[in-house]
Amino acid sequence: NKSGTIDRDEVRELLKTLDSSVTEADVEDAITAMYRSGSKDEITYQEFADWYVQSIIYNRQQTLLERQIEEEAQGICEALKPPWGEGCFAWLKYLLVLPLVALLTFTIPDVRRTGCGKWCYLSFVLSIAWIGAFSYLMVWWVEIVGNTMGVPSVVMGYTVLAAGTSVPDLFSSVIVARMGEGDMAVSSSIGSNIFDILVGLPLPWLIFTLWPSTPDVVTVQAKGIWQSICILIGMLVAIIAIVHCQGWKMTRTLGGLMFVLYFLFLVQAILTEYFRNPCFG
């Protein structure tokens, strides 16, 4: 609802989402523990959040997450262990990511293991270096694929590159959201894009212009950049309006509308490039 509170039915659905074994007695006990003031049939979000971080469900999820982290930190052999006894999909996934996992496992110290914490700075630097190498290869290969298929680099950047660079943000947001940190999940997505614009773009340009044998300026070869900026501002206004209409809550309707806005953006980008470049298509 849009009253800023959670009624009994919504509490029940939330608890069942967190733990499918929740009973009606558990719901009643939870509401009793949450209640601070006002009507007992409606619990505020703050009361629910204060109760959740102290609840058994939260502790159970934290225990499962810690157990998962411990299992992932068992060492090199565990990271490269084949999925014996599992299906064809598990083996396909294993063989697909094995070169990447092996490369990172043998070149980056695993600071989660006991006694390896002192190598955290080296692991960070090596991780950044590998991200840079993978990004270079990804851009190179996407450009080759786009040229082979006759797709302009602008469209490949809007679609393939944008999706590829956003997958890590997706995974990190899902992880922290499962830990009950919804605000952190949203802030991570917004902050990463701000970092890309204010640091990811100007830093390479600054290094390029400071290098003695390179020009003093970088010319942006992007036609219609003002059109893209205006569309981006329009998307921002639309997103704020949609979130406001949803009561500043993350709902399924909000997610669906976000997908609609994204596909509309892709359609206009492709059509704009189509009419601008006669050879496209």
PDB file of C-alpha atoms in Angstrom:
ATOM      1  CA  ASN A   1       0.000   0.000   0.000  1.00  0.00           C
ATOM      2  CA  LYS A   2       0.963   3.689  -0.213  1.00  0.00           C
ATOM      3  CA  SER A   3       0.378   4.587   3.447  1.00  0.00           C
ATOM      4  CA  GLY A   4       3.993   4.032   4.440  1.00  0.00           C
ATOM      5  CA  THR A   5       3.017   1.052   6.613  1.00  0.00           C
ATOM      6  CA  ILE A   6       2.767  -2.732   6.277  1.00  0.00           C
ATOM      7  CA  ASP A   7      -0.456  -4.555   7.162  1.00  0.00           C
ATOM      8  CA  ARG A   8      -0.747  -8.131   8.423  1.00  0.00           C
ATOM      9  CA  ASP A   9      -1.107  -9.673   4.962  1.00  0.00           C
ATOM     10  CA  GLU A  10       1.957  -7.845   3.665  1.00  0.00           C
ATOM     11  CA  VAL A  11       3.963  -8.918   6.717  1.00  0.00           C
ATOM     12  CA  ARG A  12       2.936 -12.517   6.053  1.00  0.00           C
ATOM     13  CA  GLU A  13       3.998 -12.307   2.397  1.00  0.00           C
ATOM     14  CA  LEU A  14       7.325 -10.678   3.312  1.00  0.00           C
ATOM     15  CA  LEU A  15       8.124 -13.348   5.883  1.00  0.00           C
ATOM     16  CA  LYS A  16       7.177 -16.153   3.487  1.00  0.00           C
ATOM     17  CA  THR A  17       9.433 -14.596   0.880  1.00  0.00           C
ATOM     18  CA  LEU A  18      12.302 -14.631   3.357  1.00  0.00           C
ATOM     19  CA  ASP A  19      11.483 -18.082   4.748  1.00  0.00           C
ATOM     20  CA  SER A  20       8.870 -20.387   3.182  1.00  0.00           C
ATOM     21  CA  SER A  21       8.443 -22.339   6.442  1.00  0.00           C
ATOM     22  CA  VAL A  22       6.910 -19.376   8.304  1.00  0.00           C
ATOM     23  CA  THR A  23       3.632 -20.214  10.091  1.00  0.00           C
ATOM     24  CA  GLU A  24       0.718 -18.037  11.202  1.00  0.00           C
ATOM     25  CA  ALA A  25       2.026 -18.199  14.756  1.00  0.00           C
ATOM     26  CA  ASP A  26       5.379 -16.877  13.527  1.00  0.00           C
ATOM     27  CA  VAL A  27       3.557 -13.988  11.833  1.00  0.00           C
ATOM     28  CA  GLU A  28       1.714 -13.123  15.057  1.00  0.00           C
ATOM     29  CA  ASP A  29       4.924 -13.315  17.104  1.00  0.00           C
ATOM     30  CA  ALA A  30       6.723 -11.129  14.564  1.00  0.00           C
ATOM     31  CA  ILE A  31       3.993  -8.459  14.591  1.00  0.00           C
ATOM     32  CA  THR A  32       4.021  -8.441  18.386  1.00  0.00           C
ATOM     33  CA  ALA A  33       7.802  -8.013  18.378  1.00  0.00           C
ATOM     34  CA  MET A  34       7.672  -5.276  15.733  1.00  0.00           C
ATOM     35  CA  TYR A  35       4.913  -3.197  17.301  1.00  0.00           C
ATOM     36  CA  ARG A  36       5.999   0.051  18.953  1.00  0.00           C
ATOM     37  CA  SER A  37       3.131   2.523  18.651  1.00  0.00           C
ATOM     38  CA  GLY A  38      -0.068   3.273  16.734  1.00  0.00           C
ATOM     39  CA  SER A  39      -2.339   0.584  15.321  1.00  0.00           C
ATOM     40  CA  LYS A  40      -1.110  -2.969  15.800  1.00  0.00           C
ATOM     41  CA  ASP A  41      -2.669  -3.960  12.473  1.00  0.00           C
ATOM     42  CA  GLU A  42      -0.216  -1.714  10.613  1.00  0.00           C
ATOM     43  CA  ILE A  43       3.550  -1.801  11.126  1.00  0.00           C
ATOM     44  CA  THR A  44       5.821   0.976   9.885  1.00  0.00           C
ATOM     45  CA  TYR A  45       8.763   0.153   7.642  1.00  0.00           C
ATOM     46  CA  GLN A  46      11.175   1.354  10.330  1.00  0.00           C
ATOM     47  CA  GLU A  47       9.621  -1.021  12.873  1.00  0.00           C
ATOM     48  CA  PHE A  48       9.914  -3.889  10.399  1.00  0.00           C
ATOM     49  CA  ALA A  49      13.552  -3.024   9.578  1.00  0.00           C
ATOM     50  CA  ASP A  50      14.500  -2.760  13.279  1.00  0.00           C
ATOM     51  CA  TRP A  51      12.889  -6.132  13.958  1.00  0.00           C
ATOM     52  CA  TYR A  52      14.341  -7.841  10.892  1.00  0.00           C
ATOM     53  CA  VAL A  53      18.013  -7.220  11.722  1.00  0.00           C
ATOM     54  CA  GLN A  54      17.416  -8.808  15.146  1.00  0.00           C
ATOM     55  CA  SER A  55      15.223 -11.685  13.949  1.00  0.00           C
ATOM     56  CA  ILE A  56      15.983 -15.374  13.636  1.00  0.00           C
ATOM     57  CA  ILE A  57      15.283 -15.210   9.898  1.00  0.00           C
ATOM     58  CA  TYR A  58      17.949 -12.563   9.408  1.00  0.00           C
ATOM     59  CA  ASN A  59      20.449 -14.512  11.504  1.00  0.00           C
ATOM     60  CA  ARG A  60      19.626 -17.668   9.566  1.00  0.00           C
ATOM     61  CA  GLN A  61      20.263 -15.928   6.241  1.00  0.00           C
ATOM     62  CA  GLN A  62      23.489 -14.426   7.553  1.00  0.00           C
ATOM     63  CA  THR A  63      24.605 -17.902   8.668  1.00  0.00           C
ATOM     64  CA  LEU A  64      23.854 -19.343   5.232  1.00  0.00           C
ATOM     65  CA  LEU A  65      25.727 -16.481   3.569  1.00  0.00           C
ATOM     66  CA  GLU A  66      28.739 -16.914   5.854  1.00  0.00           C
ATOM     67  CA  ARG A  67      28.706 -20.665   5.177  1.00  0.00           C
ATOM     68  CA  GLN A  68      28.658 -19.968   1.456  1.00  0.00           C
ATOM     69  CA  ILE A  69      31.615 -17.591   1.795  1.00  0.00           C
ATOM     70  CA  GLU A  70      33.523 -20.217   3.805  1.00  0.00           C
ATOM     71  CA  GLU A  71      32.847 -22.824   1.134  1.00  0.00           C
ATOM     72  CA  GLU A  72      34.106 -20.448  -1.542  1.00  0.00           C
ATOM     73  CA  ALA A  73      37.257 -19.808   0.490  1.00  0.00           C
ATOM     74  CA  GLN A  74      38.422 -23.411   0.719  1.00  0.00           C
ATOM     75  CA  GLY A  75      41.250 -22.869  -1.742  1.00  0.00           C
ATOM     76  CA  ILE A  76      42.459 -23.435  -5.266  1.00  0.00           C
ATOM     77  CA  CYS A  77      41.414 -27.074  -5.489  1.00  0.00           C
ATOM     78  CA  GLU A  78      37.835 -26.215  -4.516  1.00  0.00           C
ATOM     79  CA  ALA A  79      37.660 -23.419  -7.116  1.00  0.00           C
ATOM     80  CA  LEU A  80      38.782 -25.769  -9.897  1.00  0.00           C
ATOM     81  CA  LYS A  81      36.908 -28.845  -8.681  1.00  0.00           C
ATOM     82  CA  PRO A  82      34.767 -30.430 -11.434  1.00  0.00           C
ATOM     83  CA  PRO A  83      31.024 -30.774 -10.747  1.00  0.00           C
ATOM     84  CA  TRP A  84      31.021 -34.554 -10.268  1.00  0.00           C
ATOM     85  CA  GLY A  85      27.548 -36.071 -10.086  1.00  0.00           C
ATOM     86  CA  GLU A  86      25.782 -33.008 -11.519  1.00  0.00           C
ATOM     87  CA  GLY A  87      23.960 -32.513 -14.796  1.00  0.00           C
ATOM     88  CA  CYS A  88      25.072 -31.487 -18.290  1.00  0.00           C
ATOM     89  CA  PHE A  89      24.306 -27.824 -17.638  1.00  0.00           C
ATOM     90  CA  ALA A  90      26.691 -27.779 -14.658  1.00  0.00           C
ATOM     91  CA  TRP A  91      29.452 -29.339 -16.772  1.00  0.00           C
ATOM     92  CA  LEU A  92      28.812 -26.900 -19.629  1.00  0.00           C
ATOM     93  CA  LYS A  93      29.054 -23.966 -17.224  1.00  0.00           C
ATOM     94  CA  TYR A  94      32.200 -25.441 -15.652  1.00  0.00           C
ATOM     95  CA  LEU A  95      33.975 -25.901 -18.995  1.00  0.00           C
ATOM     96  CA  LEU A  96      32.875 -22.465 -20.189  1.00  0.00           C
ATOM     97  CA  VAL A  97      34.290 -20.546 -17.215  1.00  0.00           C
ATOM     98  CA  LEU A  98      37.230 -22.871 -16.439  1.00  0.00           C
ATOM     99  CA  PRO A  99      39.862 -20.869 -18.399  1.00  0.00           C
ATOM    100  CA  LEU A 100      38.809 -17.634 -16.707  1.00  0.00           C
ATOM    101  CA  VAL A 101      38.581 -19.187 -13.223  1.00  0.00           C
ATOM    102  CA  ALA A 102      41.958 -20.906 -13.603  1.00  0.00           C
ATOM    103  CA  LEU A 103      43.590 -17.703 -14.825  1.00  0.00           C
ATOM    104  CA  LEU A 104      42.313 -15.635 -11.908  1.00  0.00           C
ATOM    105  CA  THR A 105      42.902 -18.396  -9.356  1.00  0.00           C
ATOM    106  CA  PHE A 106      46.593 -18.768 -10.209  1.00  0.00           C
ATOM    107  CA  THR A 107      47.357 -15.043 -10.645  1.00  0.00           C
ATOM    108  CA  ILE A 108      45.410 -13.338  -7.839  1.00  0.00           C
ATOM    109  CA  PRO A 109      46.040 -14.237  -4.170  1.00  0.00           C
ATOM    110  CA  ASP A 110      42.859 -15.389  -2.408  1.00  0.00           C
ATOM    111  CA  VAL A 111      42.832 -13.130   0.660  1.00  0.00           C
ATOM    112  CA  ARG A 112      39.874 -15.051   2.136  1.00  0.00           C
ATOM    113  CA  ARG A 113      42.209 -17.888   3.051  1.00  0.00           C
ATOM    114  CA  THR A 114      43.857 -17.871   6.458  1.00  0.00           C
ATOM    115  CA  GLY A 115      47.183 -16.025   6.438  1.00  0.00           C
ATOM    116  CA  CYS A 116      46.680 -14.405   3.044  1.00  0.00           C
ATOM    117  CA  GLY A 117      45.115 -11.182   4.263  1.00  0.00           C
ATOM    118  CA  LYS A 118      48.420  -9.338   3.946  1.00  0.00           C
ATOM    119  CA  TRP A 119      48.198  -9.703   0.156  1.00  0.00           C
ATOM    120  CA  CYS A 120      44.933  -7.738  -0.068  1.00  0.00           C
ATOM    121  CA  TYR A 121      46.517  -4.696  -1.763  1.00  0.00           C
ATOM    122  CA  LEU A 122      48.250  -6.859  -4.353  1.00  0.00           C
ATOM    123  CA  SER A 123      44.980  -8.686  -5.024  1.00  0.00           C
ATOM    124  CA  PHE A 124      43.215  -5.361  -5.501  1.00  0.00           C
ATOM    125  CA  VAL A 125      45.819  -4.061  -7.973  1.00  0.00           C
ATOM    126  CA  LEU A 126      45.865  -7.342  -9.921  1.00  0.00           C
ATOM    127  CA  SER A 127      42.059  -7.398 -10.038  1.00  0.00           C
ATOM    128  CA  ILE A 128      41.981  -3.866 -11.483  1.00  0.00           C
ATOM    129  CA  ALA A 129      44.651  -4.869 -14.017  1.00  0.00           C
ATOM    130  CA  TRP A 130      42.654  -7.896 -15.153  1.00  0.00           C
ATOM    131  CA  ILE A 131      39.474  -5.798 -15.386  1.00  0.00           C
ATOM    132  CA  GLY A 132      41.338  -3.374 -17.649  1.00  0.00           C
ATOM    133  CA  ALA A 133      42.654  -6.226 -19.815  1.00  0.00           C
ATOM    134  CA  PHE A 134      39.229  -7.869 -20.092  1.00  0.00           C
ATOM    135  CA  SER A 135      37.599  -4.520 -20.891  1.00  0.00           C
ATOM    136  CA  TYR A 136      40.093  -3.877 -23.692  1.00  0.00           C
ATOM    137  CA  LEU A 137      39.486  -7.338 -25.173  1.00  0.00           C
ATOM    138  CA  MET A 138      35.717  -6.984 -24.829  1.00  0.00           C
ATOM    139  CA  VAL A 139      35.646  -3.638 -26.669  1.00  0.00           C
ATOM    140  CA  TRP A 140      37.963  -4.993 -29.373  1.00  0.00           C
ATOM    141  CA  TRP A 141      35.939  -8.158 -29.944  1.00  0.00           C
ATOM    142  CA  VAL A 142      32.591  -6.349 -29.858  1.00  0.00           C
ATOM    143  CA  GLU A 143      33.846  -3.906 -32.481  1.00  0.00           C
ATOM    144  CA  ILE A 144      34.956  -6.796 -34.695  1.00  0.00           C
ATOM    145  CA  VAL A 145      31.601  -8.557 -34.317  1.00  0.00           C
ATOM    146  CA  GLY A 146      29.738  -5.317 -35.036  1.00  0.00           C
ATOM    147  CA  ASN A 147      31.770  -4.651 -38.186  1.00  0.00           C
ATOM    148  CA  THR A 148      31.259  -8.230 -39.341  1.00  0.00           C
ATOM    149  CA  MET A 149      27.488  -8.047 -38.839  1.00  0.00           C
ATOM    150  CA  GLY A 150      27.194  -4.502 -40.177  1.00  0.00           C
ATOM    151  CA  VAL A 151      26.085  -3.059 -36.823  1.00  0.00           C
ATOM    152  CA  PRO A 152      27.461   0.426 -35.961  1.00  0.00           C
ATOM    153  CA  SER A 153      29.761   0.680 -32.964  1.00  0.00           C
ATOM    154  CA  VAL A 154      27.328   3.123 -31.330  1.00  0.00           C
ATOM    155  CA  VAL A 155      24.560   0.510 -31.285  1.00  0.00           C
ATOM    156  CA  MET A 156      26.972  -2.178 -30.035  1.00  0.00           C
ATOM    157  CA  GLY A 157      27.968   0.195 -27.235  1.00  0.00           C
ATOM    158  CA  TYR A 158      24.336   0.849 -26.287  1.00  0.00           C
ATOM    159  CA  THR A 159      23.569  -2.866 -26.109  1.00  0.00           C
ATOM    160  CA  VAL A 160      26.375  -5.409 -25.777  1.00  0.00           C
ATOM    161  CA  LEU A 161      28.969  -3.234 -24.042  1.00  0.00           C
ATOM    162  CA  ALA A 162      26.407  -1.624 -21.750  1.00  0.00           C
ATOM    163  CA  ALA A 163      25.074  -5.027 -20.690  1.00  0.00           C
ATOM    164  CA  GLY A 164      28.570  -6.480 -20.252  1.00  0.00           C
ATOM    165  CA  THR A 165      29.752  -3.674 -17.993  1.00  0.00           C
ATOM    166  CA  SER A 166      26.539  -3.753 -15.934  1.00  0.00           C
ATOM    167  CA  VAL A 167      26.607  -7.468 -15.037  1.00  0.00           C
ATOM    168  CA  PRO A 168      29.040  -6.967 -12.098  1.00  0.00           C
ATOM    169  CA  ASP A 169      26.771  -4.207 -10.760  1.00  0.00           C
ATOM    170  CA  LEU A 170      23.822  -6.585 -11.070  1.00  0.00           C
ATOM    171  CA  PHE A 171      25.550  -9.337  -9.099  1.00  0.00           C
ATOM    172  CA  SER A 172      26.756  -6.986  -6.361  1.00  0.00           C
ATOM    173  CA  SER A 173      23.270  -5.447  -6.030  1.00  0.00           C
ATOM    174  CA  VAL A 174      21.653  -8.889  -5.772  1.00  0.00           C
ATOM    175  CA  ILE A 175      24.127  -9.986  -3.081  1.00  0.00           C
ATOM    176  CA  VAL A 176      23.624  -6.952  -0.847  1.00  0.00           C
ATOM    177  CA  ALA A 177      19.850  -6.996  -1.451  1.00  0.00           C
ATOM    178  CA  ARG A 178      19.716 -10.601  -0.209  1.00  0.00           C
ATOM    179  CA  MET A 179      21.535  -9.404   2.904  1.00  0.00           C
ATOM    180  CA  GLY A 180      18.677  -6.969   3.570  1.00  0.00           C
ATOM    181  CA  GLU A 181      20.565  -3.877   2.380  1.00  0.00           C
ATOM    182  CA  GLY A 182      18.146  -2.617  -0.292  1.00  0.00           C
ATOM    183  CA  ASP A 183      19.343   0.977  -0.038  1.00  0.00           C
ATOM    184  CA  MET A 184      22.914  -0.148  -0.621  1.00  0.00           C
ATOM    185  CA  ALA A 185      21.863  -2.121  -3.711  1.00  0.00           C
ATOM    186  CA  VAL A 186      20.225   0.928  -5.286  1.00  0.00           C
ATOM    187  CA  SER A 187      23.059   3.253  -4.250  1.00  0.00           C
ATOM    188  CA  SER A 188      25.618   0.880  -5.762  1.00  0.00           C
ATOM    189  CA  SER A 189      23.954   1.017  -9.171  1.00  0.00           C
ATOM    190  CA  ILE A 190      23.675   4.792  -9.124  1.00  0.00           C
ATOM    191  CA  GLY A 191      27.172   5.360  -7.733  1.00  0.00           C
ATOM    192  CA  SER A 192      28.819   3.078 -10.283  1.00  0.00           C
ATOM    193  CA  ASN A 193      27.360   5.059 -13.185  1.00  0.00           C
ATOM    194  CA  ILE A 194      28.400   8.364 -11.619  1.00  0.00           C
ATOM    195  CA  PHE A 195      31.907   6.951 -11.187  1.00  0.00           C
ATOM    196  CA  ASP A 196      31.969   5.862 -14.847  1.00  0.00           C
ATOM    197  CA  ILE A 197      31.048   9.349 -16.050  1.00  0.00           C
ATOM    198  CA  LEU A 198      33.138  11.455 -13.663  1.00  0.00           C
ATOM    199  CA  VAL A 199      36.206   9.186 -13.373  1.00  0.00           C
ATOM    200  CA  GLY A 200      36.038   6.422 -15.974  1.00  0.00           C
ATOM    201  CA  LEU A 201      35.800   8.838 -18.908  1.00  0.00           C
ATOM    202  CA  PRO A 202      38.032  11.794 -17.916  1.00  0.00           C
ATOM    203  CA  LEU A 203      40.882   9.803 -16.321  1.00  0.00           C
ATOM    204  CA  PRO A 204      41.989   8.057 -19.554  1.00  0.00           C
ATOM    205  CA  TRP A 205      41.610  11.348 -21.423  1.00  0.00           C
ATOM    206  CA  LEU A 206      43.746  13.123 -18.819  1.00  0.00           C
ATOM    207  CA  ILE A 207      46.486  10.487 -19.018  1.00  0.00           C
ATOM    208  CA  PHE A 208      46.373  10.639 -22.819  1.00  0.00           C
ATOM    209  CA  THR A 209      46.739  14.429 -22.939  1.00  0.00           C
ATOM    210  CA  LEU A 210      49.522  14.456 -20.330  1.00  0.00           C
ATOM    211  CA  TRP A 211      51.619  11.949 -22.285  1.00  0.00           C
ATOM    212  CA  PRO A 212      54.450  13.867 -24.039  1.00  0.00           C
ATOM    213  CA  SER A 213      54.009  12.330 -27.496  1.00  0.00           C
ATOM    214  CA  THR A 214      50.194  12.691 -27.704  1.00  0.00           C
ATOM    215  CA  PRO A 215      47.955  15.683 -28.614  1.00  0.00           C
ATOM    216  CA  ASP A 216      46.894  18.135 -25.923  1.00  0.00           C
ATOM    217  CA  VAL A 217      43.180  17.627 -26.565  1.00  0.00           C
ATOM    218  CA  VAL A 218      40.826  14.719 -27.175  1.00  0.00           C
ATOM    219  CA  THR A 219      38.138  15.252 -29.793  1.00  0.00           C
ATOM    220  CA  VAL A 220      34.911  13.396 -29.047  1.00  0.00           C
ATOM    221  CA  GLN A 221      33.784  11.844 -32.329  1.00  0.00           C
ATOM    222  CA  ALA A 222      30.130  11.422 -31.368  1.00  0.00           C
ATOM    223  CA  LYS A 223      27.402  12.746 -33.635  1.00  0.00           C
ATOM    224  CA  GLY A 224      24.214  13.823 -31.950  1.00  0.00           C
ATOM    225  CA  ILE A 225      25.725  13.898 -28.464  1.00  0.00           C
ATOM    226  CA  TRP A 226      23.360  16.679 -27.403  1.00  0.00           C
ATOM    227  CA  GLN A 227      20.411  14.579 -28.481  1.00  0.00           C
ATOM    228  CA  SER A 228      21.706  11.709 -26.324  1.00  0.00           C
ATOM    229  CA  ILE A 229      22.196  14.045 -23.347  1.00  0.00           C
ATOM    230  CA  CYS A 230      18.641  15.399 -23.653  1.00  0.00           C
ATOM    231  CA  ILE A 231      17.242  11.878 -23.896  1.00  0.00           C
ATOM    232  CA  LEU A 232      19.278  10.854 -20.837  1.00  0.00           C
ATOM    233  CA  ILE A 233      17.881  13.789 -18.849  1.00  0.00           C
ATOM    234  CA  GLY A 234      14.380  12.851 -20.008  1.00  0.00           C
ATOM    235  CA  MET A 235      14.934   9.264 -18.863  1.00  0.00           C
ATOM    236  CA  LEU A 236      16.099  10.519 -15.468  1.00  0.00           C
ATOM    237  CA  VAL A 237      12.962  12.640 -15.070  1.00  0.00           C
ATOM    238  CA  ALA A 238      10.781   9.692 -16.150  1.00  0.00           C
ATOM    239  CA  ILE A 239      12.469   7.366 -13.649  1.00  0.00           C
ATOM    240  CA  ILE A 240      11.984   9.827 -10.781  1.00  0.00           C
ATOM    241  CA  ALA A 241       8.321  10.257 -11.746  1.00  0.00           C
ATOM    242  CA  ILE A 242       7.749   6.489 -11.933  1.00  0.00           C
ATOM    243  CA  VAL A 243       9.426   5.845  -8.579  1.00  0.00           C
ATOM    244  CA  HIS A 244       7.361   8.641  -7.029  1.00  0.00           C
ATOM    245  CA  CYS A 245       4.133   7.157  -8.432  1.00  0.00           C
ATOM    246  CA  GLN A 246       5.097   3.806  -6.884  1.00  0.00           C
ATOM    247  CA  GLY A 247       5.413   5.395  -3.442  1.00  0.00           C
ATOM    248  CA  TRP A 248       9.245   5.264  -3.491  1.00  0.00           C
ATOM    249  CA  LYS A 249       9.151   1.496  -3.211  1.00  0.00           C
ATOM    250  CA  MET A 250      10.674  -1.180  -5.440  1.00  0.00           C
ATOM    251  CA  THR A 251       7.725  -3.070  -6.951  1.00  0.00           C
ATOM    252  CA  ARG A 252       7.205  -5.430  -9.875  1.00  0.00           C
ATOM    253  CA  THR A 253       5.402  -2.666 -11.732  1.00  0.00           C
ATOM    254  CA  LEU A 254       8.414  -0.408 -11.261  1.00  0.00           C
ATOM    255  CA  GLY A 255      10.729  -3.101 -12.624  1.00  0.00           C
ATOM    256  CA  GLY A 256       8.504  -3.641 -15.653  1.00  0.00           C
ATOM    257  CA  LEU A 257       8.352   0.073 -16.408  1.00  0.00           C
ATOM    258  CA  MET A 258      12.142   0.280 -16.153  1.00  0.00           C
ATOM    259  CA  PHE A 259      12.445  -2.430 -18.817  1.00  0.00           C
ATOM    260  CA  VAL A 260       9.954  -0.558 -21.006  1.00  0.00           C
ATOM    261  CA  LEU A 261      12.015   2.641 -20.740  1.00  0.00           C
ATOM    262  CA  TYR A 262      15.191   0.753 -21.596  1.00  0.00           C
ATOM    263  CA  PHE A 263      13.690  -0.859 -24.699  1.00  0.00           C
ATOM    264  CA  LEU A 264      12.256   2.502 -25.812  1.00  0.00           C
ATOM    265  CA  PHE A 265      15.728   3.990 -25.448  1.00  0.00           C
ATOM    266  CA  LEU A 266      17.227   1.188 -27.539  1.00  0.00           C
ATOM    267  CA  VAL A 267      14.579   1.601 -30.241  1.00  0.00           C
ATOM    268  CA  GLN A 268      15.200   5.345 -30.595  1.00  0.00           C
ATOM    269  CA  ALA A 269      18.982   4.818 -30.563  1.00  0.00           C
ATOM    270  CA  ILE A 270      18.823   2.200 -33.319  1.00  0.00           C
ATOM    271  CA  LEU A 271      16.383   4.241 -35.420  1.00  0.00           C
ATOM    272  CA  THR A 272      18.495   7.383 -35.019  1.00  0.00           C
ATOM    273  CA  GLU A 273      21.615   5.544 -36.137  1.00  0.00           C
ATOM    274  CA  TYR A 274      19.682   3.927 -38.998  1.00  0.00           C
ATOM    275  CA  PHE A 275      18.597   7.258 -40.482  1.00  0.00           C
ATOM    276  CA  ARG A 276      21.971   8.883 -39.782  1.00  0.00           C
ATOM    277  CA  ASN A 277      24.023   6.112 -41.384  1.00  0.00           C
ATOM    278  CA  PRO A 278      22.651   4.971 -44.774  1.00  0.00           C
ATOM    279  CA  CYS A 279      24.902   1.902 -44.748  1.00  0.00           C
ATOM    280  CA  PHE A 280      23.367   0.636 -41.480  1.00  0.00           C
ATOM    281  CA  GLY A 281      21.127  -2.342 -42.254  1.00  0.00           C
TER     282      GLY A 281
END
